[in-house]
Short mmCIF file of C-alpha atoms in Angstrom, two decimals:
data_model
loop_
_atom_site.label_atom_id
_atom_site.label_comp_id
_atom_site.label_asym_id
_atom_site.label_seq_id
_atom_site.Cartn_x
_atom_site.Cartn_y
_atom_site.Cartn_z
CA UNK A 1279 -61.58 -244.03 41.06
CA UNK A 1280 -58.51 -242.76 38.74
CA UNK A 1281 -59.27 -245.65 36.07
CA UNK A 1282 -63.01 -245.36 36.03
CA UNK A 1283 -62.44 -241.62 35.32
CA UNK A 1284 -60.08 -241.76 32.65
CA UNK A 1285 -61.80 -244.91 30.99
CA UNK A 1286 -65.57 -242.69 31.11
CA UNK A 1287 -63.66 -239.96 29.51
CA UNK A 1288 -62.25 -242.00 26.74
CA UNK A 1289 -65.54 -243.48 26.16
CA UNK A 1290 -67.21 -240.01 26.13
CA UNK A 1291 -64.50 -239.09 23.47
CA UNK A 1292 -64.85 -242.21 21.55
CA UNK A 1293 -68.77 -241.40 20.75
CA UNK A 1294 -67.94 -237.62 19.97
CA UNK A 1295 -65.16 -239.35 17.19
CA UNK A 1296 -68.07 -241.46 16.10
CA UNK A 1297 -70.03 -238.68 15.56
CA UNK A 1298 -67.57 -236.40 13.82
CA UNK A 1299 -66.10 -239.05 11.62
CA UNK A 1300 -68.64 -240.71 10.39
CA UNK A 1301 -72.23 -238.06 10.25
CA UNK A 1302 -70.66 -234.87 10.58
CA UNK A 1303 -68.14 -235.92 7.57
CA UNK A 1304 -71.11 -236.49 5.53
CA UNK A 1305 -72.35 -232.51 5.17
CA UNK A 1306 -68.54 -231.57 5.08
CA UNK A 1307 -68.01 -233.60 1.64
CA UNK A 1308 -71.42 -233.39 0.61
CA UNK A 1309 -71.59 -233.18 -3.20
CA UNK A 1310 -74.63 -230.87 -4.04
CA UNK A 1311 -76.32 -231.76 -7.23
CA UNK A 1312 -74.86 -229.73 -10.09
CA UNK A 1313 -77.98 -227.93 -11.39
CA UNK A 1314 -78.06 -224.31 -11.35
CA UNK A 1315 -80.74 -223.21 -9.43
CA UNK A 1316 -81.78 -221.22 -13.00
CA UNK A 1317 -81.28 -224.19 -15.16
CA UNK A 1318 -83.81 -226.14 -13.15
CA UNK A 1319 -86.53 -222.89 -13.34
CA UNK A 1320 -85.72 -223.28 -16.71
CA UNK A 1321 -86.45 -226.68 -17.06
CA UNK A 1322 -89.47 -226.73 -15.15
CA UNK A 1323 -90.82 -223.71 -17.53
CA UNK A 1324 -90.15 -225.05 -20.49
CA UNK A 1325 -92.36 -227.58 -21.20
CA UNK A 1326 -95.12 -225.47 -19.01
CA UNK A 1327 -94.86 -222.56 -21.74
CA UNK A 1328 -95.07 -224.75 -24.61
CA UNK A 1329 -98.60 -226.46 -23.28
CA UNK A 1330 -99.83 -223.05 -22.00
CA UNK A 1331 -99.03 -222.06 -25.87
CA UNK A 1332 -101.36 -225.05 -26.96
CA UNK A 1333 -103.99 -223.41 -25.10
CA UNK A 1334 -103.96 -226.84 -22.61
CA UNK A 1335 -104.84 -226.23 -18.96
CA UNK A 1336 -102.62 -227.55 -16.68
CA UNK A 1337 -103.14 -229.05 -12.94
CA UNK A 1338 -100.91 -227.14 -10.41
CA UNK A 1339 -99.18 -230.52 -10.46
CA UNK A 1340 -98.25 -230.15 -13.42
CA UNK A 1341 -97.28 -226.46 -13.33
CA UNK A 1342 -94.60 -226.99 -10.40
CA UNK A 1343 -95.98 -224.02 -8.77
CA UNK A 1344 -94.59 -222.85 -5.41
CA UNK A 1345 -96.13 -220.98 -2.86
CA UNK A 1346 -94.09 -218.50 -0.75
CA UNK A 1347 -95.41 -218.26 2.77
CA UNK A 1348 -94.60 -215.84 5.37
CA UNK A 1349 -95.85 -214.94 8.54
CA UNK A 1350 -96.29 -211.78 10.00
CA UNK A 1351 -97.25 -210.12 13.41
CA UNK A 1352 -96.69 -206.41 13.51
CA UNK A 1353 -93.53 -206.63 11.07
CA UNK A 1354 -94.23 -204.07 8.50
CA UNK A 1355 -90.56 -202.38 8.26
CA UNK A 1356 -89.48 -205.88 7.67
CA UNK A 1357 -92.39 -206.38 5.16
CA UNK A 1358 -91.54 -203.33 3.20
CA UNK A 1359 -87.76 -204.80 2.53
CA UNK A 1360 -88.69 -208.51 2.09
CA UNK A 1361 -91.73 -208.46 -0.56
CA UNK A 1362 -89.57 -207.22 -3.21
CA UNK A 1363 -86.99 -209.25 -2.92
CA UNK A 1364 -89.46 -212.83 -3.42
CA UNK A 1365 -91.45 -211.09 -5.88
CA UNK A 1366 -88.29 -210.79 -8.08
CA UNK A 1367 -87.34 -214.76 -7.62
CA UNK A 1368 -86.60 -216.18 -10.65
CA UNK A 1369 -88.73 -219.09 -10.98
CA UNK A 1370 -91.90 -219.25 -13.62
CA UNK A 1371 -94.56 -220.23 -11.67
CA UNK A 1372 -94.81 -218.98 -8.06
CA UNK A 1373 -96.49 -216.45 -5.75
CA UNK A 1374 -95.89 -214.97 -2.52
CA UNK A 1375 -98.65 -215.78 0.68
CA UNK A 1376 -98.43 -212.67 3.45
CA UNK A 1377 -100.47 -214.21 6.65
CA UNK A 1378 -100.74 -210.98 8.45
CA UNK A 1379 -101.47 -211.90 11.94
CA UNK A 1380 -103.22 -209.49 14.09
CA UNK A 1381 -100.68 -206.60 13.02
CA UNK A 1382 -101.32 -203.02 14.57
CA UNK A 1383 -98.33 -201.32 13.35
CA UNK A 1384 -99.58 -200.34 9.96
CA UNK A 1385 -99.24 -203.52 8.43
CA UNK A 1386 -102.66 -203.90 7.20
CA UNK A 1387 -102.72 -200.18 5.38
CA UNK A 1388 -99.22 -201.34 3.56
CA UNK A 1389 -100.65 -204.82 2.24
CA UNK A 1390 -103.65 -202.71 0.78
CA UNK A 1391 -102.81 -199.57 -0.94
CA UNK A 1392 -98.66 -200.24 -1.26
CA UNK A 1393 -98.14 -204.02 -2.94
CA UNK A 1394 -100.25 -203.47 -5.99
CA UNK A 1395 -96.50 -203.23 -7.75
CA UNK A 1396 -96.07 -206.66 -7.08
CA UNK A 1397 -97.45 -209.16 -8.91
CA UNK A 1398 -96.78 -211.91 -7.01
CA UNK A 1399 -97.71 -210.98 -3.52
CA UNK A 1400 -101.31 -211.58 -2.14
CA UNK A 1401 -102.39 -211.63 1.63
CA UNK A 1402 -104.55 -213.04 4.38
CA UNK A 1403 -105.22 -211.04 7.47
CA UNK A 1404 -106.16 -212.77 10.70
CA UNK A 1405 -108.47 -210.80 12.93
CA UNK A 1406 -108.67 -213.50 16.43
CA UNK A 1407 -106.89 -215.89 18.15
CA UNK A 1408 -107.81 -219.07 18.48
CA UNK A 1409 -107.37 -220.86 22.10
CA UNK A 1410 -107.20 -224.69 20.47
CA UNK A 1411 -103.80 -223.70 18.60
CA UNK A 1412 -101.01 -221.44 19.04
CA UNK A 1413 -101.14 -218.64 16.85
CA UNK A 1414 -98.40 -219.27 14.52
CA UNK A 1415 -99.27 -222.44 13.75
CA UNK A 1416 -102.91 -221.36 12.82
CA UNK A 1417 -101.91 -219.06 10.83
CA UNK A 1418 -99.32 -221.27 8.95
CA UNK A 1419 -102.35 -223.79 8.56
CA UNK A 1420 -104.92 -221.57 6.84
CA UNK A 1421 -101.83 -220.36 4.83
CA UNK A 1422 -101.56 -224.22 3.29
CA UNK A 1423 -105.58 -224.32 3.19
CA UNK A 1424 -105.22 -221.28 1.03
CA UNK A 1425 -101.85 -221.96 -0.82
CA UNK A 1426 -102.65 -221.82 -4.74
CA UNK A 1427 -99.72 -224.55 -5.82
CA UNK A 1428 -99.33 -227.71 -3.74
CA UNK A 1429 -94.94 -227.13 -2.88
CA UNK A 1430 -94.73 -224.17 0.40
CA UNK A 1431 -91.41 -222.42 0.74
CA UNK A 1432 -91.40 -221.38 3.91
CA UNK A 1433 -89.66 -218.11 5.56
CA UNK A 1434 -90.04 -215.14 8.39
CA UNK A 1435 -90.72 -211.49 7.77
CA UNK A 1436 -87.11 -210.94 9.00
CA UNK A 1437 -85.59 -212.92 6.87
CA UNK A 1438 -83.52 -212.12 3.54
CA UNK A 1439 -82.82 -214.32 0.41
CA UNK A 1440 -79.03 -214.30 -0.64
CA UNK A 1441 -80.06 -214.56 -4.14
CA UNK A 1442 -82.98 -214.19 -6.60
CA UNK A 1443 -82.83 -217.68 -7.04
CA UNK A 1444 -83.25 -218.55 -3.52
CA UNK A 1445 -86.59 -220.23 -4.20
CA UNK A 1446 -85.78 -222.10 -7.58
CA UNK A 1447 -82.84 -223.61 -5.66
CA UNK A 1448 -84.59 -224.91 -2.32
CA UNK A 1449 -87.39 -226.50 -4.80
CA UNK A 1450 -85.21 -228.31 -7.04
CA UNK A 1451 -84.81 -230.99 -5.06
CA UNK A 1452 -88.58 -231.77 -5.21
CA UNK A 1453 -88.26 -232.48 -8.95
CA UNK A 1454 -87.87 -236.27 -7.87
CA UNK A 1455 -90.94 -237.37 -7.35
CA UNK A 1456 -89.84 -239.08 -4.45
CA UNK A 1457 -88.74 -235.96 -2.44
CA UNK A 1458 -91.50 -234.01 0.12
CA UNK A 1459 -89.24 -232.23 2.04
CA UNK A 1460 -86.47 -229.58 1.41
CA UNK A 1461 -83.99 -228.57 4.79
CA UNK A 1462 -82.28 -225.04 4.00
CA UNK A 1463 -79.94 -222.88 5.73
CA UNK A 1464 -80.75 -219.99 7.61
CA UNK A 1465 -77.34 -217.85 8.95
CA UNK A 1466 -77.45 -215.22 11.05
CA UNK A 1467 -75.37 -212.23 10.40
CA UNK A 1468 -72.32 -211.47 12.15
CA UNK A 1469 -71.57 -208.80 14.58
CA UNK A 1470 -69.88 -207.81 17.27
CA UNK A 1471 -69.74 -209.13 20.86
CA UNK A 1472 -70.07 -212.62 22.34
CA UNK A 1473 -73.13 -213.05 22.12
CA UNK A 1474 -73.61 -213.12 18.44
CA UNK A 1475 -70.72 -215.44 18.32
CA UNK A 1476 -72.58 -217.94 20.48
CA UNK A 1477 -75.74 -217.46 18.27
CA UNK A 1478 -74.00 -218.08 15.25
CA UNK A 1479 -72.30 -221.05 16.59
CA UNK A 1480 -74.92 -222.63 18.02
CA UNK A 1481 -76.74 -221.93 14.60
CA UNK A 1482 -73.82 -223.49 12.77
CA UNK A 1483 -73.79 -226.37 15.10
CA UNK A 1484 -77.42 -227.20 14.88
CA UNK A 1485 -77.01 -227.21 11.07
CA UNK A 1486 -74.32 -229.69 10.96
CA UNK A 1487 -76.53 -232.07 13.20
CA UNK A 1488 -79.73 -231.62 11.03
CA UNK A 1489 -77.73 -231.86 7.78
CA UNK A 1490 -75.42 -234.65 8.83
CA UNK A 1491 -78.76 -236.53 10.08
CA UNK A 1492 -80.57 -236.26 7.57
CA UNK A 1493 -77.08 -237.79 5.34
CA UNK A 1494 -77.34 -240.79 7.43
CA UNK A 1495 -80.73 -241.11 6.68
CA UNK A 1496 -82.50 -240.03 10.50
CA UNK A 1497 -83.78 -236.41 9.92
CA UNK A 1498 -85.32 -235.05 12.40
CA UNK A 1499 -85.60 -231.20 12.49
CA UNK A 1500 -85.63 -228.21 9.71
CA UNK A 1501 -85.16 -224.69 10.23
CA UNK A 1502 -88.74 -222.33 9.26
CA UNK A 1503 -86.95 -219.91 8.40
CA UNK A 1504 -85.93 -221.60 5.34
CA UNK A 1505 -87.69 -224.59 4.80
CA UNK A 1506 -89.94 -226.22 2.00
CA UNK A 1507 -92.41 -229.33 1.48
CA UNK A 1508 -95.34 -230.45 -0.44
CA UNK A 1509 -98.29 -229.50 1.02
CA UNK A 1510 -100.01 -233.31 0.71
CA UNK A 1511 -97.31 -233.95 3.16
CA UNK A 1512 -98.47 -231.59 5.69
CA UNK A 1513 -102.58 -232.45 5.17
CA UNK A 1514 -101.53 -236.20 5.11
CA UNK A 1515 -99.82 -235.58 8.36
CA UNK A 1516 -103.14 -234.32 10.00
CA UNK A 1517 -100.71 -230.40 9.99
CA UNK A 1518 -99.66 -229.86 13.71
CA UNK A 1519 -102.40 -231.60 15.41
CA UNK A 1520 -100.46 -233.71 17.57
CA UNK A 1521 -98.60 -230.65 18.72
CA UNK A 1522 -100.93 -227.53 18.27
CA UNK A 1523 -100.58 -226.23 21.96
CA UNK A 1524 -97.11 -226.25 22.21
CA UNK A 1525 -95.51 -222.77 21.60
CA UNK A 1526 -93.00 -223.19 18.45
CA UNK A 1527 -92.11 -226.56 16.42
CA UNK A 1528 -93.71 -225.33 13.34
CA UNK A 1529 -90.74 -226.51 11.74
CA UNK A 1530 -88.82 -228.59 13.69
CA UNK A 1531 -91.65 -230.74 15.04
CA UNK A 1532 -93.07 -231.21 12.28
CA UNK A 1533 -90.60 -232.34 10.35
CA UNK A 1534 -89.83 -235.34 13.62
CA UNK A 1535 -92.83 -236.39 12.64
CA UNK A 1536 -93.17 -236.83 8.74
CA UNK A 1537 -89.30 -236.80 7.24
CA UNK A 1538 -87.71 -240.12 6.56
CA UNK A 1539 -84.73 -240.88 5.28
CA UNK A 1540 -86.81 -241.41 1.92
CA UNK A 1541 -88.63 -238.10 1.36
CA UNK A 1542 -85.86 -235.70 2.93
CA UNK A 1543 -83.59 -233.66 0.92
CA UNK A 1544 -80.86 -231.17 1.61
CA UNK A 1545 -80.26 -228.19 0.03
CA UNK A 1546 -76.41 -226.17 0.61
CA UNK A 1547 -76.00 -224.12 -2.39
CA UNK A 1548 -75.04 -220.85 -1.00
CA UNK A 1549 -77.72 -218.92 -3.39
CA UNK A 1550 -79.92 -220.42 -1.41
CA UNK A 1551 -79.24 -219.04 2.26
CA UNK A 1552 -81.67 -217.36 4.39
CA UNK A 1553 -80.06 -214.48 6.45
CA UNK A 1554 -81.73 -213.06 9.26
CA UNK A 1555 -80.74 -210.85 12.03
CA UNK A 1556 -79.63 -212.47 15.37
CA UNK A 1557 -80.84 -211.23 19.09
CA UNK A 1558 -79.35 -208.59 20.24
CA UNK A 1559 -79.84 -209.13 23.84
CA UNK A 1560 -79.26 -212.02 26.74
CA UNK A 1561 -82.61 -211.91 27.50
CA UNK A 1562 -84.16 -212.25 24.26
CA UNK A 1563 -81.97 -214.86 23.47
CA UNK A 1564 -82.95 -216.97 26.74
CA UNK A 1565 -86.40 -216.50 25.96
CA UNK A 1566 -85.80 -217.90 22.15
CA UNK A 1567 -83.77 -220.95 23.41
CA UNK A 1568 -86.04 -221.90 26.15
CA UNK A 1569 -88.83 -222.37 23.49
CA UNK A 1570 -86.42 -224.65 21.38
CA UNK A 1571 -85.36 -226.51 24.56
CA UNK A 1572 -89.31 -226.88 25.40
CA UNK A 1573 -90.11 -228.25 21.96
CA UNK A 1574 -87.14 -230.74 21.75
CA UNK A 1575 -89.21 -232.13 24.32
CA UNK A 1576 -91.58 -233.46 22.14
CA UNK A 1577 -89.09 -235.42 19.95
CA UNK A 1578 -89.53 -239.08 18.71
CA UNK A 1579 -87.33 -241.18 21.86
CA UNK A 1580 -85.05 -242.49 19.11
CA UNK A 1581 -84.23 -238.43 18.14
CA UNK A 1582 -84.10 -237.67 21.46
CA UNK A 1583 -81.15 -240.47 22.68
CA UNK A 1584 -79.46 -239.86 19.41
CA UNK A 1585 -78.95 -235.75 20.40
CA UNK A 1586 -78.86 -236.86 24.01
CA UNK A 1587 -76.27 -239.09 23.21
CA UNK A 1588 -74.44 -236.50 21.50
CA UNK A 1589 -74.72 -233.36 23.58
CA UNK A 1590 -74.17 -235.44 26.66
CA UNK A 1591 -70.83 -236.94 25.59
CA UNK A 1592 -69.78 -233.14 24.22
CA UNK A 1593 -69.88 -231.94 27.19
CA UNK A 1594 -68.58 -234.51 29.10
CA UNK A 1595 -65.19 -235.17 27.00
CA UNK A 1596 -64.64 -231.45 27.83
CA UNK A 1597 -65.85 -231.94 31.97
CA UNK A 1598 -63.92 -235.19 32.55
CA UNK A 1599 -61.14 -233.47 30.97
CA UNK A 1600 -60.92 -230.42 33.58
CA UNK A 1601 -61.24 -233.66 35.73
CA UNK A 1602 -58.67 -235.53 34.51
CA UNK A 1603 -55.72 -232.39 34.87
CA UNK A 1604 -57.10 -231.70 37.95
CA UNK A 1605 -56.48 -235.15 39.34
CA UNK A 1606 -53.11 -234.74 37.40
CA UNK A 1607 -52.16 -231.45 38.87
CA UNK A 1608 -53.57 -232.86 42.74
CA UNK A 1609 -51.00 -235.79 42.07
CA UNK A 1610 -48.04 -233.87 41.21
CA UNK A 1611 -48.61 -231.56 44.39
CA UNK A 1612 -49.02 -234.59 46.35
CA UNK A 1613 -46.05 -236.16 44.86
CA UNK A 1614 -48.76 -239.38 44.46
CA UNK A 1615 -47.21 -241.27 41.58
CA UNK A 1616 -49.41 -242.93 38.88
CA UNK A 1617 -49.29 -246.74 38.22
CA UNK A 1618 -48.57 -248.14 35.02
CA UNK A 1619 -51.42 -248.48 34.12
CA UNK A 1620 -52.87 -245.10 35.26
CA UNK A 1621 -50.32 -243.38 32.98
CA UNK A 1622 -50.92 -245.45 29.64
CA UNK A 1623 -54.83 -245.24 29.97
CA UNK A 1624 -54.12 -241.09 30.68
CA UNK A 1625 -51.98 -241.10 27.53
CA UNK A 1626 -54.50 -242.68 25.29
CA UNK A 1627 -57.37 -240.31 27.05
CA UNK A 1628 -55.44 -237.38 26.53
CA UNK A 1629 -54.27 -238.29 22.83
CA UNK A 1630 -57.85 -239.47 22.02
CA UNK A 1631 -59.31 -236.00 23.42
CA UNK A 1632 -56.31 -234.11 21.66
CA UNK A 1633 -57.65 -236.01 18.80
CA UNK A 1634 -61.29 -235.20 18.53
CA UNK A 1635 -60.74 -231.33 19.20
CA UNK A 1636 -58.58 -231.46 15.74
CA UNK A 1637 -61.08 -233.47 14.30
CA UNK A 1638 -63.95 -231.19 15.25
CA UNK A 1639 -61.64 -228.02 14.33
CA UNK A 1640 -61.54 -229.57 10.85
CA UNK A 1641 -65.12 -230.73 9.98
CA UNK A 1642 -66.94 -228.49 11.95
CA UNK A 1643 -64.17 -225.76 10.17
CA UNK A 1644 -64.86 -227.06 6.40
CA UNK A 1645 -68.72 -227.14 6.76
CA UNK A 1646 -68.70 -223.69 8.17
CA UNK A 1647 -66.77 -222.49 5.34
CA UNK A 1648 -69.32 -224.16 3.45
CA UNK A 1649 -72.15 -222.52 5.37
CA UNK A 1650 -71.10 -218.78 4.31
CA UNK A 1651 -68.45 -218.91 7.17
CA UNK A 1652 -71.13 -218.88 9.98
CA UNK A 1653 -68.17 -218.67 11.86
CA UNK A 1654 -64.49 -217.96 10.95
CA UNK A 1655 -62.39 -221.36 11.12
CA UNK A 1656 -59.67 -219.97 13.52
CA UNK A 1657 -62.83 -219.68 16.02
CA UNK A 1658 -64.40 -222.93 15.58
CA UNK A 1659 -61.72 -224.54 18.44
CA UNK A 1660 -63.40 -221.55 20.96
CA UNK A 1661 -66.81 -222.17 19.81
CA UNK A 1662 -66.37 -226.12 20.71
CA UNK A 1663 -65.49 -225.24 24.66
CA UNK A 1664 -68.16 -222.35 24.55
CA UNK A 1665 -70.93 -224.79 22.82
CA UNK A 1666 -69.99 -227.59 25.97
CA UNK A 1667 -70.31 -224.53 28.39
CA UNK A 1668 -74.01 -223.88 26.83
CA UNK A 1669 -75.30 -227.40 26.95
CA UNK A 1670 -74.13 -227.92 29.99
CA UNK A 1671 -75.43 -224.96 31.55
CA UNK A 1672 -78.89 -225.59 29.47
CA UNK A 1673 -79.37 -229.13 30.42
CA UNK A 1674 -78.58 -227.94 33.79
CA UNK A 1675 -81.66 -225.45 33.68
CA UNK A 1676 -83.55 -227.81 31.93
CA UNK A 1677 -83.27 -230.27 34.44
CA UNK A 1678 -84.21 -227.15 37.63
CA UNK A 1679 -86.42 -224.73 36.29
CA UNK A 1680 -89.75 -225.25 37.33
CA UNK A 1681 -92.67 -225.34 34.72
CA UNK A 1682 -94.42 -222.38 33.30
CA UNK A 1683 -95.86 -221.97 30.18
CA UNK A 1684 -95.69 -218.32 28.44
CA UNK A 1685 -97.10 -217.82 25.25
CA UNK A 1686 -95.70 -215.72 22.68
CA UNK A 1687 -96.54 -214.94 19.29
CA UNK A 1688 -93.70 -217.11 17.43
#
């Protein structure tokens, strides 16, 4: 019983060291591309100017246009702080799609009489609902009917850009011809209390596992919040027919569906963060992560075992190792010696275990630092025990709760 223990929990340990030598390592020494993100709106411009100066008319192909999309229900403080800050982008060729979504907070009055000062910003309104999709998702769909240039750059009313070059940066990528797909980071901001440390680290976490996927050439999630593709991609993909009815995956499922390791890019210049604001309360966070839990549902099997895979062992190496000292601590009451071989396969269980949490401490630590210090290094040993404690306790629910289906508008 002893053995069988301590041999699961060095084989739980060994797949977490798999995991956080060889994919998370990728996204902590990832090399981004050195080109500014205004050097590339430069580049892109240049020979756009000098054709528009020969009086030729270009396709939107040609013109590298982007098309900011947001979505909007009943977010017009939010609105009034946001527009500004994408119609300022530096980029040449761009504008800035509001869906307003069945607003009633004054929404509607603002997008007519107040935005006439920017340029860039046009908007849709949406008047129903429509039963066949979830609302959301219609409205991102009319949004990429409606788009003027064929690349979307995707992000919420709550959001915030770190930089005016936010949007040149997530679309340089898409310069090779080969690329559809742009994954961005989306922080939350810090604040006090527990809570917001658990958001941010399970924000931080998810990142390193999309990121580090995507390295290894098996993306299979982006963030909306910060996210960008061609919209061929999305109209070759049939949009989010396959998943229309389910509440959320947007992003995330759509991007299971259509990234490969081919047409994916990553993009972890800091100019080009996302910040948004994190839930303030348990219950609003509960309700957002039981939508994520419900959509990871949906994944492709081989996503599915690969993050089953890996939750399942983080949590175990930390369960089988409350197991193992308890056993330990049981013996040494008991004055039950260990055998031999007992003590050599605890050794190399407890040095292997000792050995992953400084290996996560230090990858998990340097890509944080690289991901505008989601959360401070000296934390990141705390965050691994309190990100075991959350699967756990999620899969657990998972795994109980009985089925109901609430709809809400994200």
């Amino acid at each position: 019983m002893i053995t069988a223990l301590l041999i699961a929990w060095l084989l739980v340990v060994g797949i977490q060291l798999v995991y956080i030598l060889f994919i998370y390592t990728r996204t902590a020494f990832y090399r981004q591309p050195q080109r500014m993100a205004v050097a590339v709106a430069e580049a892109v411009s240049a020979p756009v100017r000098s054709r528009q100066a020969a009086g030729e008319t270009l396709t939107d192909d040609e013109a590298a246009g982007v098309t900011v999309v947001v979505c909007a229900h009943n977010e017009l403080h939010n609105l009034t702080e946001l527009l500004p800050l994408l119609n300022e982008q530096h980029y040449p060729t761009f504008e800035v799609l509001v869906m307003d979504d069945r607003s009633t907070d004054g929404t509607v009055a603002y997008l007519e009489n107040d935005i006439a000062s920017l340029d860039r910003v046009r908007f849709i309104r949406i008047a129903n609902e429509h039963e066949h999709v979830t609302p959301k998702k219609y409205a991102l769909t009319i949004a990429l009917k409606k788009a003027t240039y064929p690349t979307v750059l995707l992000t919420d009313a709550d959001c915030r850009p770190a930089s005016a070059d936010w949007l040149a940066g997530m679309v340089a990528p898409l310069t090779d011809p080969s690329r559809a797909i742009v994954l961005g980071f989306s922080p939350y901001e810090a604040q006090p209390g527990l809570l917001n440390l658990l958001i941010r680290a399970e924000t931080l976490f998810t990142a390193v596992q999309y990121f580090s996927l995507a390295l290894v050439g098996r993306p299979y999630m982006g963030v909306g919040r910060n996210l960008a593709y061609r919209t061929k991609t999305f109209f070759a993909n049939r949009g989010f027919y396959t998943h229309k009815n389910v509440l959320g995956g947007d992003d995330d499922l759509f991007i299971n569906e259509v990234a490969t390791a081919r047409n994916t890019a990553i993009c972890l210049d800091e100019d080009t963060f996302v910040w948004s604001k994190p839930k303030e309360s348990w219950a609003d966070w509960r309700i957002q992560k039981r939508r994520h839990l419900n959509v990871g549902k949906h994944y492709k099997p081989g996503h599915k075992f690969r993050l089953g895979l890996l939750t399942g062992s983080h949590v175990l190496s930390w369960l089988l190792a409350l197991a193992a000292g308890s056993v330990l601590l049981i013996k040494e009451i008991r004055q039950a010696p260990f055998t031999t071989d007992e003590w050599l396969l605890l050794l190399v269980a407890s040095g292997g275990f000792a050995f992953r949490w400084l290996a996560f401490w230090g990858v998990v630590g340097r890509i944080s630092y690289r991901l505008a210090h989601t959360v401070h290094w000296a934390l990141v040993p705390l965050t691994d025990l309190m990100l075991g404690i959350y699967y756990g306790l999620a899969g657990l629910k998972t795994l109980f709760r009985r089925r109901r289906q609430r709809y809400h508008w994200r």
